[in-house]
Short mmCIF file of C-alpha atoms in Angstrom, two decimals:
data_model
loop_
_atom_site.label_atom_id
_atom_site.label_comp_id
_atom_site.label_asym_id
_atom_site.label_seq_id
_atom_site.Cartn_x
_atom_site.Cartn_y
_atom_site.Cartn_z
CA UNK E 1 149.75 227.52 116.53
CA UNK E 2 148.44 230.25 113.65
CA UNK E 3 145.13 231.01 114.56
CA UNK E 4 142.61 230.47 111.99
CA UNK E 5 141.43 233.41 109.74
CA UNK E 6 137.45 232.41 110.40
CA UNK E 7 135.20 230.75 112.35
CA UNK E 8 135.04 227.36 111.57
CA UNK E 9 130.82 227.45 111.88
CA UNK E 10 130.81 229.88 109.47
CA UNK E 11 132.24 227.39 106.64
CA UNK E 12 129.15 224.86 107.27
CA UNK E 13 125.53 225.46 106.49
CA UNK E 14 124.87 223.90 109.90
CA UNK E 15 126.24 221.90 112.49
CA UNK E 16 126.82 218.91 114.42
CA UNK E 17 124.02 216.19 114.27
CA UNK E 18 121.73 219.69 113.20
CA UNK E 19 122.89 218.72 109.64
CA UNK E 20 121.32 215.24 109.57
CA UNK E 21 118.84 214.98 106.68
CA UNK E 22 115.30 215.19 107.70
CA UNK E 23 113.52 212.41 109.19
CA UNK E 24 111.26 211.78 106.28
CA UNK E 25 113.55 212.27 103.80
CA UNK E 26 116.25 209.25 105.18
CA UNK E 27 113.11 207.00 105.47
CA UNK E 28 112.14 207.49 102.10
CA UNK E 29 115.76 206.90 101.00
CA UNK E 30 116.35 203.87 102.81
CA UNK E 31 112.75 202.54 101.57
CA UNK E 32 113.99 202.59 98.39
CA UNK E 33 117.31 200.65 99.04
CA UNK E 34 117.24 196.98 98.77
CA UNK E 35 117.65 194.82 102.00
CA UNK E 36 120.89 193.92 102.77
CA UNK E 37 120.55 190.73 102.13
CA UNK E 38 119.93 187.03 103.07
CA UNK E 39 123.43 187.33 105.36
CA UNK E 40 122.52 184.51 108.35
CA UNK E 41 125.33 186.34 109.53
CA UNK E 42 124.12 189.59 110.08
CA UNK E 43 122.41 190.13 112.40
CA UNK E 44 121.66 193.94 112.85
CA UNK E 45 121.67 195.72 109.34
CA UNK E 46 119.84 198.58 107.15
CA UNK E 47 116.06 197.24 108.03
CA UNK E 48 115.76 199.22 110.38
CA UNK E 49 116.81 202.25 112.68
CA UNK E 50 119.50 200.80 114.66
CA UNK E 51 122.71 202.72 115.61
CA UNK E 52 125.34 200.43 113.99
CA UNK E 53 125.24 197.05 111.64
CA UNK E 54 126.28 194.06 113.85
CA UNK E 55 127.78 191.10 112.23
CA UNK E 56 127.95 187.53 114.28
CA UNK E 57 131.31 186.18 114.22
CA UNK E 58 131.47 183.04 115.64
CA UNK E 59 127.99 182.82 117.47
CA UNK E 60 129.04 183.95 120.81
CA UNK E 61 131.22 187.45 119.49
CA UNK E 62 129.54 190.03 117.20
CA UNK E 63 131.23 192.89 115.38
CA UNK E 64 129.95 196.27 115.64
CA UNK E 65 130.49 198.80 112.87
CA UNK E 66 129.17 202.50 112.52
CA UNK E 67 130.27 205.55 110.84
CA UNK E 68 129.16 208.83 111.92
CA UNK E 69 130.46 212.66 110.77
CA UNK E 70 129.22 216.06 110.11
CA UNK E 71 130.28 219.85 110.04
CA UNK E 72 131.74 221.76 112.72
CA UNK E 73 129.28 222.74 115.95
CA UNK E 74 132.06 225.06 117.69
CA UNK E 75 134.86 227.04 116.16
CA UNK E 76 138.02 225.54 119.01
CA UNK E 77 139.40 222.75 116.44
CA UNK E 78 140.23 220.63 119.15
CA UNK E 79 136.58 220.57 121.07
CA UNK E 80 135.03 220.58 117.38
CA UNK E 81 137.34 216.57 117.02
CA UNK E 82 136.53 215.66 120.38
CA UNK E 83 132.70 216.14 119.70
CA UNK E 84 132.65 214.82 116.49
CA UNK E 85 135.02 211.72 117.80
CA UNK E 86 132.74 211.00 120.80
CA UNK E 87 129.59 210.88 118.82
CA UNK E 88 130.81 208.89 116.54
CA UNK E 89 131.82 206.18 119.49
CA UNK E 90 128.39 206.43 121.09
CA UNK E 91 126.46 204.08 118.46
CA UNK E 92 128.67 201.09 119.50
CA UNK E 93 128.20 201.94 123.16
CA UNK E 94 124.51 202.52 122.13
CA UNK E 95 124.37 198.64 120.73
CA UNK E 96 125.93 197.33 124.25
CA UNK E 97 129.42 196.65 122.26
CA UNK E 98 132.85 198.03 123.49
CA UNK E 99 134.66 200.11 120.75
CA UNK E 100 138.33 198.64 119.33
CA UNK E 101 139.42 200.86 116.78
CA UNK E 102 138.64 203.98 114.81
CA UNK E 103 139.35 205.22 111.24
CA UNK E 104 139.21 208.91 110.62
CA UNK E 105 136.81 210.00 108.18
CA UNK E 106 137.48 213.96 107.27
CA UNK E 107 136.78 216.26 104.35
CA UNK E 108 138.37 219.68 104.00
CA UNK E 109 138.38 222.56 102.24
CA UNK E 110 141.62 223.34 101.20
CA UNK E 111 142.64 226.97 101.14
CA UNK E 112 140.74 228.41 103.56
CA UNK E 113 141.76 226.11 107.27
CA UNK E 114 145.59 226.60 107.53
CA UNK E 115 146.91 222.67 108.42
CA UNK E 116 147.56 223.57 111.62
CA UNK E 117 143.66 223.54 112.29
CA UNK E 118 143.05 220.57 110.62
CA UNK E 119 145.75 218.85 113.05
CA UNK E 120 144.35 220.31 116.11
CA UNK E 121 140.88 218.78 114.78
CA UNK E 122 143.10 215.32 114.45
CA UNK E 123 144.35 215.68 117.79
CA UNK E 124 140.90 216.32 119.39
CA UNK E 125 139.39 213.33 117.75
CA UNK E 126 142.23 211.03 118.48
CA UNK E 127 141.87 212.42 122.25
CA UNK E 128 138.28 211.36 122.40
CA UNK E 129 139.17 207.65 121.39
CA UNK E 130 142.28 207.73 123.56
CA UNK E 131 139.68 208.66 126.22
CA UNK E 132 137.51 205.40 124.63
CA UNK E 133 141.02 203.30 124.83
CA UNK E 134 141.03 202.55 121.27
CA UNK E 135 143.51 204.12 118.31
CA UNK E 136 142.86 206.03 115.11
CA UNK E 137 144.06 203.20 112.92
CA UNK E 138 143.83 204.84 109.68
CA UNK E 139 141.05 207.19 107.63
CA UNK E 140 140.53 208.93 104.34
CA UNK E 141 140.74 212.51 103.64
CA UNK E 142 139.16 214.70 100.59
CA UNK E 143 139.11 218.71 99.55
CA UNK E 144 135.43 219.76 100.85
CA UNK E 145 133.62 222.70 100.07
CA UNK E 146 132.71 222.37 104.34
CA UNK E 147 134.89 221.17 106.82
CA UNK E 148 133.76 217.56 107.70
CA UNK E 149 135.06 215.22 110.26
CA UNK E 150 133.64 211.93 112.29
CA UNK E 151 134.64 208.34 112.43
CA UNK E 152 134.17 205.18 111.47
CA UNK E 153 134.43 203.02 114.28
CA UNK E 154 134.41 199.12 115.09
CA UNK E 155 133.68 197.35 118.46
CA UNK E 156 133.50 193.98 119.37
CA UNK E 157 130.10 192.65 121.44
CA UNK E 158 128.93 189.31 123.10
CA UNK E 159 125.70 187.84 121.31
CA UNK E 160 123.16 187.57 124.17
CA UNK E 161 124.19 191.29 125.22
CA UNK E 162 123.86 193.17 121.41
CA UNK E 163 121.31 195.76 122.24
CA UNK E 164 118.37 196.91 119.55
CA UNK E 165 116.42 199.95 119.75
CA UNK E 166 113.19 197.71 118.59
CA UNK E 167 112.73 195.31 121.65
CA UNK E 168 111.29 198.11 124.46
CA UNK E 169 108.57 196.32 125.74
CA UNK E 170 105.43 197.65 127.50
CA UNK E 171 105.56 198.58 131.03
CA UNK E 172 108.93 199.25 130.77
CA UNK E 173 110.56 202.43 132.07
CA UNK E 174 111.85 205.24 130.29
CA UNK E 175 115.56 206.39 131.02
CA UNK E 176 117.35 209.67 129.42
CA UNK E 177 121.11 209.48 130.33
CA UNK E 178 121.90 212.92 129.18
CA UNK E 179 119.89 216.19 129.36
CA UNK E 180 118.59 218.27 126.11
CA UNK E 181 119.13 221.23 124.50
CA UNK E 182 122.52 220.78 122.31
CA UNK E 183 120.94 222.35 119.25
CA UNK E 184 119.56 225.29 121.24
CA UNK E 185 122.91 226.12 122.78
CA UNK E 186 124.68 225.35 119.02
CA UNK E 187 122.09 227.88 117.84
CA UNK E 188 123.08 230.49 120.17
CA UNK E 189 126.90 229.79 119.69
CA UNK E 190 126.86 230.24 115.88
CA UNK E 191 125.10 233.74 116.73
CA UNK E 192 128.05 234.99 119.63
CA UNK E 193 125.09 234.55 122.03
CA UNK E 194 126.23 231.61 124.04
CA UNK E 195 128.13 232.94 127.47
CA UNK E 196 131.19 231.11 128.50
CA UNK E 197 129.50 228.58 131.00
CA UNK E 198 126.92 227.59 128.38
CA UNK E 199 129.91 226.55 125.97
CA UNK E 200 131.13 224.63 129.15
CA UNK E 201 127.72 223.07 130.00
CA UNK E 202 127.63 222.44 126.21
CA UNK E 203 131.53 221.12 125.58
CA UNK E 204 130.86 218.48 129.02
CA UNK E 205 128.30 216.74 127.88
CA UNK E 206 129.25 216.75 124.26
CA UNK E 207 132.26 215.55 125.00
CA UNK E 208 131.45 212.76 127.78
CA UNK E 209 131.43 209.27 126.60
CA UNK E 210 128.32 206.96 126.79
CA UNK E 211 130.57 204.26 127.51
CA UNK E 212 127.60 203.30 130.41
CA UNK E 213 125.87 201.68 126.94
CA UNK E 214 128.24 198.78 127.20
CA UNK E 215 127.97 197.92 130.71
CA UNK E 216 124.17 198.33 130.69
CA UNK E 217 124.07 195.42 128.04
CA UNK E 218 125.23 193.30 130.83
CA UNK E 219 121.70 193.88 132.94
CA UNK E 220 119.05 191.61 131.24
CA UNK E 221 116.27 194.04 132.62
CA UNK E 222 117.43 196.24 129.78
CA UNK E 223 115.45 195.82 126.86
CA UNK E 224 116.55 198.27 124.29
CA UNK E 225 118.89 201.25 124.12
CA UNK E 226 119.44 203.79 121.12
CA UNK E 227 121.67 207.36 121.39
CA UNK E 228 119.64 210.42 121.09
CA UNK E 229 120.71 212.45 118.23
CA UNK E 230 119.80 214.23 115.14
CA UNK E 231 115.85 214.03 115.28
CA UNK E 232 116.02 214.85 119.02
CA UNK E 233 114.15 213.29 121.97
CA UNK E 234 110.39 212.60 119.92
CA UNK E 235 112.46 211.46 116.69
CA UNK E 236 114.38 209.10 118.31
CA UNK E 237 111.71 208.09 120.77
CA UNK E 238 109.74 207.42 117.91
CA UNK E 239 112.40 205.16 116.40
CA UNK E 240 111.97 202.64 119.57
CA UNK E 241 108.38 202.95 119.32
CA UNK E 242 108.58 201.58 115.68
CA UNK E 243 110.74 199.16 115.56
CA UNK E 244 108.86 197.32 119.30
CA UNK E 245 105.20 198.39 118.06
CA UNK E 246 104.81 200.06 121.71
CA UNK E 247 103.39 203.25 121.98
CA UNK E 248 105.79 205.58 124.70
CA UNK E 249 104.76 208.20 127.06
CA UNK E 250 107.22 210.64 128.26
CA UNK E 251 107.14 213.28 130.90
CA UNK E 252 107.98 216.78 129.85
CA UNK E 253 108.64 217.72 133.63
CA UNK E 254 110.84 215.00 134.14
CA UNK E 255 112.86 215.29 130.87
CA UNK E 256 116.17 217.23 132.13
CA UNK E 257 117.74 220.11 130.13
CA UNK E 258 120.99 221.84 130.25
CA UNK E 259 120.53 224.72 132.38
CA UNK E 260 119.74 227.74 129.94
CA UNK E 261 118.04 225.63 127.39
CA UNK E 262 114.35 226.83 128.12
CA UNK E 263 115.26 230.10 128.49
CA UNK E 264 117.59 230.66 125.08
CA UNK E 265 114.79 228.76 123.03
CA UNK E 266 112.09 231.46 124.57
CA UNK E 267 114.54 234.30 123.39
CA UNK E 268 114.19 232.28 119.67
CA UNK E 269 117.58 230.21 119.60
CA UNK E 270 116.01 227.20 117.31
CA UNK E 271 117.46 225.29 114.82
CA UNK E 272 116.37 224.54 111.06
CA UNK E 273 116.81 220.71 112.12
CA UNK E 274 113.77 221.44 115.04
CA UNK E 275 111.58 222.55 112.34
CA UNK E 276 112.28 219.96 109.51
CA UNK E 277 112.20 217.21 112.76
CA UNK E 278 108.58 218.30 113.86
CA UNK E 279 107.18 218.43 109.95
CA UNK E 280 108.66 214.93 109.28
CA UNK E 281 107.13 213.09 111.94
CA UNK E 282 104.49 215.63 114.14
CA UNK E 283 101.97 213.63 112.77
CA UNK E 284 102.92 210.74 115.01
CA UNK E 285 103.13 212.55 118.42
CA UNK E 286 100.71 213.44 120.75
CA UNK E 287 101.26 216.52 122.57
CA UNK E 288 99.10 218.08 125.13
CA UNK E 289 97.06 221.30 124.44
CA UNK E 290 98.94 223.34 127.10
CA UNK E 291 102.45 222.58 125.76
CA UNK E 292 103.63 226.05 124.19
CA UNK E 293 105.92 226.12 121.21
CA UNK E 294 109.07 226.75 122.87
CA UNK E 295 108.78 223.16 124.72
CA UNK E 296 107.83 221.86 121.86
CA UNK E 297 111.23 222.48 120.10
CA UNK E 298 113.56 221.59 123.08
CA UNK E 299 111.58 217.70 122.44
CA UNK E 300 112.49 218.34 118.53
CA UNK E 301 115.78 220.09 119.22
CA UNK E 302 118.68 218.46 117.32
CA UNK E 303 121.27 216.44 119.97
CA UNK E 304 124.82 215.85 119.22
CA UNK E 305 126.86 213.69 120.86
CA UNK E 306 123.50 213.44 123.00
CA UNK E 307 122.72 210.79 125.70
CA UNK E 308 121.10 206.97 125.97
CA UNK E 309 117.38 205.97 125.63
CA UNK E 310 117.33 203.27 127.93
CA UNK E 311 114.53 201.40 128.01
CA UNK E 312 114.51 198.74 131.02
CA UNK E 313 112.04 196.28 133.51
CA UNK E 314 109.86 199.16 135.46
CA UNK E 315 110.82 197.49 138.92
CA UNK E 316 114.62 198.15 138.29
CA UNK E 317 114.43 201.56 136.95
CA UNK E 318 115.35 203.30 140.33
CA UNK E 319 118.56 200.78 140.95
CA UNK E 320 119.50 201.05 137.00
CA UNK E 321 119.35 204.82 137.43
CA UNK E 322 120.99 205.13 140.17
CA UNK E 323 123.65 203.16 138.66
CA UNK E 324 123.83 205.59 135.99
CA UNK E 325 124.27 208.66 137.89
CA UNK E 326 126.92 206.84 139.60
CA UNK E 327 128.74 206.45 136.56
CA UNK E 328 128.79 209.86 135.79
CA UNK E 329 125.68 210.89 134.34
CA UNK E 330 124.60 212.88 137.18
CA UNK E 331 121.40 214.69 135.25
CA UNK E 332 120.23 211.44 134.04
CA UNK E 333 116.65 210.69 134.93
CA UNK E 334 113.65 208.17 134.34
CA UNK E 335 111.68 210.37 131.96
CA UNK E 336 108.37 207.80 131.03
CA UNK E 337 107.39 204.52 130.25
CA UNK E 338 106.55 202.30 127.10
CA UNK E 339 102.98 201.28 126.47
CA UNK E 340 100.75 198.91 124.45
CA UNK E 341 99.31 200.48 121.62
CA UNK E 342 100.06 201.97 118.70
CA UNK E 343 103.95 202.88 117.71
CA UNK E 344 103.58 206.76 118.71
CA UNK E 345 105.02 209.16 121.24
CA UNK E 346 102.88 210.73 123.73
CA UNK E 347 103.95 213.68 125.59
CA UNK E 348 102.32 214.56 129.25
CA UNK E 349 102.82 217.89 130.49
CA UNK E 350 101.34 219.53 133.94
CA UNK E 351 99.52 222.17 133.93
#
């Protein structure tokens, strides 16, 4: 295969679910957007912050439907289609549904990625859903001034287990399936900073299904899942918190990382998306007086292809985990609880 003439990263402005638009801004935008309508139908659509729109098809099966893309994170075509590919998968998983077909959604631009590239991108994403067990049935394709790629993908889910991120309830437990500190290691990366075990560490869990989403839905002691993404661990957080008027209180010593994530945000590997996350929604966080900056941005640091938010009956949350890590999550971990109260996230720290 020709190699390409330049890193892919350095044809995007950012990366990965790093080039999400702010926080604030997609509220305001969807504010403004009329509801989707009086569909009896539908039962999961643009009212709120959901991972996918789910459709009732017959009152016992629902149809789940997401799309999900963005610019390259990593310069190997074929990780950069497998990444995008398995994020893209995650919201159906997130919703408790089991995905049955994809349709490639990719923009890019021509002259500068030799075809060759663009087929190893293909290939990676059509890996990822091979992985998934479902095919790339189709797509669209356009002449970018960036290299874009994702999916569109469809599942199928029973009624009773379609899973919300709005119906935590308090004295649940907290669970985080996958650890932090995507955007950090991206950040590094894009500056020839990142050694080769960190791209590993970084590929594995970009790269590893959260196919555990749809067999959770099975467990009625789980209340609410969502996929932590874009607007990082506090964003998202604050998402559930919303939509279930709870209040949630998470652990910073129990919140797992990948292993150099601490120490490359202390040597200043942040993201723009960190920054724009914290001034779109700081305001609704509580933070203790002894967390330093540095921790501050691993909560705010940009995730793709990032892990559960599992919130589930506080009795079960040592069996459900357990269950997890069995399933090949090993780094997942109960990281806090949901409270009565107002719809914020509070952080505890030690020390």
């Amino acid at each position: 295969m020709p190699m390409n003439p330049v890193r892919l990263t350095s044809l995007a402005h950012g990366g990965g679910c790093g080039c999400k638009l702010a926080p604030s801004v997609l509220r305001d935008l969807l504010g403004r957007q009329p509801a989707a309508g009086p569909f009896e139908r539908l039962l999961v659509g643009n009212e709120g912050a959901d991972d996918a729109a789910v459709w009732d098809l017959d009152g016992r099966t629902c149809l789940v439907a997401t799309t999900d893309f963005f610019t390259p994170i990593v310069d190997d075509p074929h990780d950069f289609g497998r990444i995008a590919a398995t994020n893209a998968i995650s919201d159906v998983y997130a919703m408790g549904g089991a995905p049955i077909l994809a349709l490639a959604i990719l923009g890019m631009p021509l002259g500068k990625i030799e075809p060759a590239v663009v087929a190893r991108i293909l290939e990676g994403g059509a890996a990822a859903c091979a992985g998934a067990g479902i095919p790339v049935a189709g797509g669209h394709s356009i002449d970018t001034p960036e290299p874009i790629y994702g999916l569109a993908v469809i599942g199928t889910c029973p009624r009773e287990r379609v899973r919300r991120n709005g119906d935590a309830r308090a004295g649940d437990a907290l669970i985080l399936t996958k650890p932090l500190g995507v955007g950090v290691y991206s950040a590094a990366f894009r500056r020839e900073a990142l050694p080769a075990e960190g791209y590993a560490a970084m590929l594995a869990t970009t790269t590893r299904l959260n196919r555990i989403g749809h067999d959770l839905a099975a467990d009625p002691d789980v209340h609410a899942m969502t996929d932590v993404t874009g607007f990082g661990l506090l964003g998202h957080g604050l998402e559930v918190a919303r939509g279930s008027g709870c209040g949630l209180a998470v652990d910073f010593g129990a919140v797992p990382f990948l292993p150099a994530a601490a120490a490359l945000v202390r040597d200043g590997f942040v993201t723009g998306a960190s920054h724009r996350n914290w001034e779109s929604y700081g305001e609704e966080a509580d933070l203790p007086a002894g967390l330093a900056e540095w921790q501050r941005h691993l909560l705010t640091d940009p995730q793709t292809s990032g892990g559960l938010l599992v919130s589930c009956t506080a009795d079960r949350a040592g069996a459900i985990l357990a269950r997890i890590r069995e399933a090949g999550y090993p780094e997942a971990a109960i990281i806090g609880r949901v409270e009565a109260g107002a719809p914020r996230v509070r952080v505890e720290a030690d020390g």
